[in-house]
CSV table of C-alpha atoms in Angstrom, one decimal:
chain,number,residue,atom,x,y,z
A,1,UNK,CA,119.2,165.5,98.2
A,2,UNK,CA,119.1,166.4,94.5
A,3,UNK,CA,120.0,170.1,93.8
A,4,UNK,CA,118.1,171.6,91.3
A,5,UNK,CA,119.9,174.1,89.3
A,6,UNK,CA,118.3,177.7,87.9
A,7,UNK,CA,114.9,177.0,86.1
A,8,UNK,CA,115.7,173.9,84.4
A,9,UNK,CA,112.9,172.0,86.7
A,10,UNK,CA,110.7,174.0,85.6
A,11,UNK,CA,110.8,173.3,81.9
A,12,UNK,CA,110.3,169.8,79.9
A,13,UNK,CA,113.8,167.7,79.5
A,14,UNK,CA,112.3,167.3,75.7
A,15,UNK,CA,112.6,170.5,72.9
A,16,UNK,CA,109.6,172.8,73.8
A,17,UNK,CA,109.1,173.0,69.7
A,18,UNK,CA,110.1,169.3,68.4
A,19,UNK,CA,110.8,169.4,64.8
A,20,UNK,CA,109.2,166.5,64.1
A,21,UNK,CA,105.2,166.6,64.1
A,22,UNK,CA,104.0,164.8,66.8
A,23,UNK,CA,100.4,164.0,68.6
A,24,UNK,CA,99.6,166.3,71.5
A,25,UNK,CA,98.9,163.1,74.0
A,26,UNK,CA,102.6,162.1,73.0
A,27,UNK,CA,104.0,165.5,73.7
A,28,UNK,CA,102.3,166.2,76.8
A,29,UNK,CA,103.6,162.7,78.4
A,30,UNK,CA,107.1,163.8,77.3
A,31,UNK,CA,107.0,167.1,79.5
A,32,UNK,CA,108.9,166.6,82.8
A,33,UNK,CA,107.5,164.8,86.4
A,34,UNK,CA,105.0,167.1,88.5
A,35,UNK,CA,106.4,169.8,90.2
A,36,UNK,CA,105.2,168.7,93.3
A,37,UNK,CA,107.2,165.3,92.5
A,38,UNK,CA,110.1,167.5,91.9
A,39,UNK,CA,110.1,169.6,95.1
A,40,UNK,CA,109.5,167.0,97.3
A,41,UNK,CA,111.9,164.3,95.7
A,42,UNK,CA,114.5,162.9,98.0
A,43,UNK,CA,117.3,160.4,96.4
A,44,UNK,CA,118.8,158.7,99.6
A,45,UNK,CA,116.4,159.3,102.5
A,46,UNK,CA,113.3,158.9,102.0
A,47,UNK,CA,112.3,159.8,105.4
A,48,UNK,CA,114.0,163.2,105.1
A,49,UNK,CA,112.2,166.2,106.3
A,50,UNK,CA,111.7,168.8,103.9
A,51,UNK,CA,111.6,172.3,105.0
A,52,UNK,CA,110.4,176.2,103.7
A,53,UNK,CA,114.4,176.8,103.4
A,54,UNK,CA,114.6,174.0,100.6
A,55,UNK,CA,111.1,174.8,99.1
A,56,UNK,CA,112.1,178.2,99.3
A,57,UNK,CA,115.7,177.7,97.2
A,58,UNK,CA,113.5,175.7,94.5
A,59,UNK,CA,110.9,178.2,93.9
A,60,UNK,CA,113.2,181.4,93.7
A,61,UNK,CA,114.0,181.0,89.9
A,62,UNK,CA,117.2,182.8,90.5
A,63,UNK,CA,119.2,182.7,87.1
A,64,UNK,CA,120.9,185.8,87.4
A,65,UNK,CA,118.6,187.5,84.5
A,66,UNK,CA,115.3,188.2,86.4
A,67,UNK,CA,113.4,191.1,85.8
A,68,UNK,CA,111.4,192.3,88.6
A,69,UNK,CA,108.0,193.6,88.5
A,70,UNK,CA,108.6,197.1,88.4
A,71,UNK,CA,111.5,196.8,85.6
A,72,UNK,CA,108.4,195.1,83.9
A,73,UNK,CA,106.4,198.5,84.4
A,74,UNK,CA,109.4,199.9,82.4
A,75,UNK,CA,108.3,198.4,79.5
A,76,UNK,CA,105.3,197.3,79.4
A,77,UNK,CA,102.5,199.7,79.5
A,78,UNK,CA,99.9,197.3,81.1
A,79,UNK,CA,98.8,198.1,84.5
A,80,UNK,CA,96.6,196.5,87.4
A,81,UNK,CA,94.7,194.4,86.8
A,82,UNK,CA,96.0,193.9,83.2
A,83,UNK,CA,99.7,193.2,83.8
A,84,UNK,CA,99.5,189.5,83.8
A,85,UNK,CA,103.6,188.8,84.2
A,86,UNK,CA,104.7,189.2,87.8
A,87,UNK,CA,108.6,187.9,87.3
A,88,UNK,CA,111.0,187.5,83.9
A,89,UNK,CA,113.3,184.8,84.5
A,90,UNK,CA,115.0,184.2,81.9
A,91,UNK,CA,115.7,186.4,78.8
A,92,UNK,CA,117.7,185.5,75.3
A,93,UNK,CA,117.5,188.8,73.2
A,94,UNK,CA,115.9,187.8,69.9
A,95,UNK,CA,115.5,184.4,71.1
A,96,UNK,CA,113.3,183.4,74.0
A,97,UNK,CA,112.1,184.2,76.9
A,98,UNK,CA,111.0,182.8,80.4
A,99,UNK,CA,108.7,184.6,82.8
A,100,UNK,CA,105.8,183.5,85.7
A,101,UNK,CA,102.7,184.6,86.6
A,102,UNK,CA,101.6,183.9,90.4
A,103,UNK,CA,97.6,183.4,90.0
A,104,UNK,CA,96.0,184.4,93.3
A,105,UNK,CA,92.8,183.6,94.8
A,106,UNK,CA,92.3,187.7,95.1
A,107,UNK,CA,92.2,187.7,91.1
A,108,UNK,CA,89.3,190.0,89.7
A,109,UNK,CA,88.1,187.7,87.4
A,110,UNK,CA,87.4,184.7,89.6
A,111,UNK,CA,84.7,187.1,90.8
A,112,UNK,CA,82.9,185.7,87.6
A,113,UNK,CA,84.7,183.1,86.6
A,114,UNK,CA,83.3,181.1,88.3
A,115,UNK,CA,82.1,182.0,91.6
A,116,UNK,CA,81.1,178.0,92.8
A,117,UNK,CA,84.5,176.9,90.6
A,118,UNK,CA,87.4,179.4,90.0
A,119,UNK,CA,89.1,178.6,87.1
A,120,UNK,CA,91.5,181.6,85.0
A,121,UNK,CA,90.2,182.3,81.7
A,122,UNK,CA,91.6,180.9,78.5
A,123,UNK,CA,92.1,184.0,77.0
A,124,UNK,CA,93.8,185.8,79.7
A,125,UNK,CA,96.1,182.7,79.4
A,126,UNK,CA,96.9,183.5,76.0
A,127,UNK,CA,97.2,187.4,76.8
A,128,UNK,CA,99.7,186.3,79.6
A,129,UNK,CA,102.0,184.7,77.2
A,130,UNK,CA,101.3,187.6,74.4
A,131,UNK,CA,102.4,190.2,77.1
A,132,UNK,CA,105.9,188.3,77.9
A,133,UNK,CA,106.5,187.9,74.2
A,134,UNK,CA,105.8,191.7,73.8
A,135,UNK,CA,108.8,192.2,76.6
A,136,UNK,CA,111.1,190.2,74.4
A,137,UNK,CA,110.2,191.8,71.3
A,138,UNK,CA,111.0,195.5,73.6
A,139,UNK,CA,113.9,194.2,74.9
A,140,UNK,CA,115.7,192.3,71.6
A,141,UNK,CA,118.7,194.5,70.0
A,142,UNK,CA,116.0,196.5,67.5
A,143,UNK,CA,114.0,197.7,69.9
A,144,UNK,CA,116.1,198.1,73.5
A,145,UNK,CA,115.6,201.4,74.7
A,146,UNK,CA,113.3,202.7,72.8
A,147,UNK,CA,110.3,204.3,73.1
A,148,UNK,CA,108.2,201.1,71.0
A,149,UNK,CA,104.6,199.7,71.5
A,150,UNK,CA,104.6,196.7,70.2
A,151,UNK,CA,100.3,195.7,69.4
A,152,UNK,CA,98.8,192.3,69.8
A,153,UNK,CA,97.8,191.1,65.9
A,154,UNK,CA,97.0,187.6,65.5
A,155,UNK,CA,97.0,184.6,67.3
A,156,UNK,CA,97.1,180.7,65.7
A,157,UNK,CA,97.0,177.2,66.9
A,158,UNK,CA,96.0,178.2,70.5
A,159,UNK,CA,95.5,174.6,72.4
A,160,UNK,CA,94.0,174.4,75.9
A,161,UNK,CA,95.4,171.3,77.8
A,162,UNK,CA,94.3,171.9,81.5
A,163,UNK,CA,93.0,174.5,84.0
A,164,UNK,CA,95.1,177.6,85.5
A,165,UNK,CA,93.2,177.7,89.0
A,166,UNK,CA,93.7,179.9,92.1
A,167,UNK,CA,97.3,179.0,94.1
A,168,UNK,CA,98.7,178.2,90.5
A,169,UNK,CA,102.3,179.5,89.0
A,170,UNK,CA,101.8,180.1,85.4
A,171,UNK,CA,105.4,179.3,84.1
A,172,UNK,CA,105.2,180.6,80.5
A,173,UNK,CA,108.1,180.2,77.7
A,174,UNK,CA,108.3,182.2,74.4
A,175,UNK,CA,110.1,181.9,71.0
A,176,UNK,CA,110.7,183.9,68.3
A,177,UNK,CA,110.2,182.3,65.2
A,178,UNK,CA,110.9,185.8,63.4
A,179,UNK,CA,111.5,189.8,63.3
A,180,UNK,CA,111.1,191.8,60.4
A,181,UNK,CA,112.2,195.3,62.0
A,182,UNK,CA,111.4,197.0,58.4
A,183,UNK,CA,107.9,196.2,58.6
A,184,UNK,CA,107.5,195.8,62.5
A,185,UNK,CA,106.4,192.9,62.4
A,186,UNK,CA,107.3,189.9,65.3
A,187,UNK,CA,105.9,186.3,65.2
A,188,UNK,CA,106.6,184.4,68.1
A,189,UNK,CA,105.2,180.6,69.6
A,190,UNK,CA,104.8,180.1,73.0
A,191,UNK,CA,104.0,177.3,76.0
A,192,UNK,CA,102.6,178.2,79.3
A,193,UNK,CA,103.1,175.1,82.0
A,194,UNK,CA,101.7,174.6,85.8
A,195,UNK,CA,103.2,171.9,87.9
A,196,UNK,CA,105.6,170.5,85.0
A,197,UNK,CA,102.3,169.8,82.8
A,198,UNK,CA,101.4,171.7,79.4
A,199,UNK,CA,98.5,173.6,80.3
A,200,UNK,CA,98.7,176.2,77.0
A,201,UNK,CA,100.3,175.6,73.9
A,202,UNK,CA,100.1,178.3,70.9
A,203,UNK,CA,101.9,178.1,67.5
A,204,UNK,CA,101.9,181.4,66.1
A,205,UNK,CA,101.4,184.8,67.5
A,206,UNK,CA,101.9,188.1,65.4
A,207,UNK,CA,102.8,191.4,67.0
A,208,UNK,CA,103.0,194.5,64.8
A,209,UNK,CA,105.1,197.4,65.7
A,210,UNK,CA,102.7,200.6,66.9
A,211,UNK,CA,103.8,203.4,64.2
């Protein structure tokens, strides 16, 4: 059976920002198989049983830089039901950053959107992937351990590709493109995937430092 290693399954095998323009049908057939193709892949027997233990092992996301949910309250000052990242995964200090967000059926806002169809709305998509770049702008070298707020200022190029529903894991990757710690001033790009597929793609969000 093919290990899978860390969180690269999770991710696209291509560059999540490819430096050459491309059409959005062309870039969402280059992100990686399902992740129910993943899981369940077997190399040499295909008749192999598959198990919680090995379902288990795949979905912990252990890469040795997780931060929990209550580091996450640390820093953040979002709380229930406004704190929309559940798990950091992955952290490169002024770099990126990898975190989840375990939709439930139990969510508040499936109690209106939409009762007969459930579906998460797109801007709490986009405020998911705002509130994990705000932890890596708190936790890059500037800001680490201090007493910041970091505010939501902009947003550009925000691109809807499919619905977040109930059961979903939100897998969300942000970049910093750039941080001006004289002005406060952070702009970052992010990508939000379920299942291997791009479900959320922005290109530019601005964050200004709360004075």
């Amino acid at each position: 059976m093919k290990k899978h290693k860390g969180y690269q399954f999770l991710t696209p095998r291509v560059e999540l920002f490819p430096k050459k323009r491309t059409s959005a049908k062309k870039y969402d057939q280059g992100v990686g198989k399902n992740l129910n193709e993943k899981l369940f892949a077997v190399e040499e027997n295909k008749n192999e049983e598959i198990d919680g233990k090995h379902i288990s092992s795949v979905m912990s996301y252990d890469t040795g830089d997780n931060i929990n949910i209550e580091k996450i309250k640390t820093i953040l000052p979002h709380r229930y039901p406004f704190l929309l990242v559940d798990k950091v995964i992955h952290v490169e200090r002024n770099k990126k950053i990898i975190g989840i967000k375990q939709v439930s059926a139990n969510e508040q806002f499936f109690n209106g959107h939409f009762p007969a169809k459930a579906v998460m709305p797109g801007v709490l998509q986009v405020e998911a992937l705002a509130q994990l770049g705000g932890i890596l702008c708190l936790t890059n070298e500037e800001n680490s351990g201090r007493d910041n707020l970091f505010l939501f200022a902009g947003v550009d190029g925000v691109r809807w590709k499919k619905p977040v529903l109930p059961g979903d894991t939100l897998v969300m990757e942000v970049e910093q493109i750039s941080f001006k710690p004289t002005l406060g001033v952070a702009k970052l790009r992010g990508c939000a995937y379920v299942g291997g597929h791009v479900v959320l793609k922005v290109a530019e969000m601005t964050f200004a430092l709360a004075r």
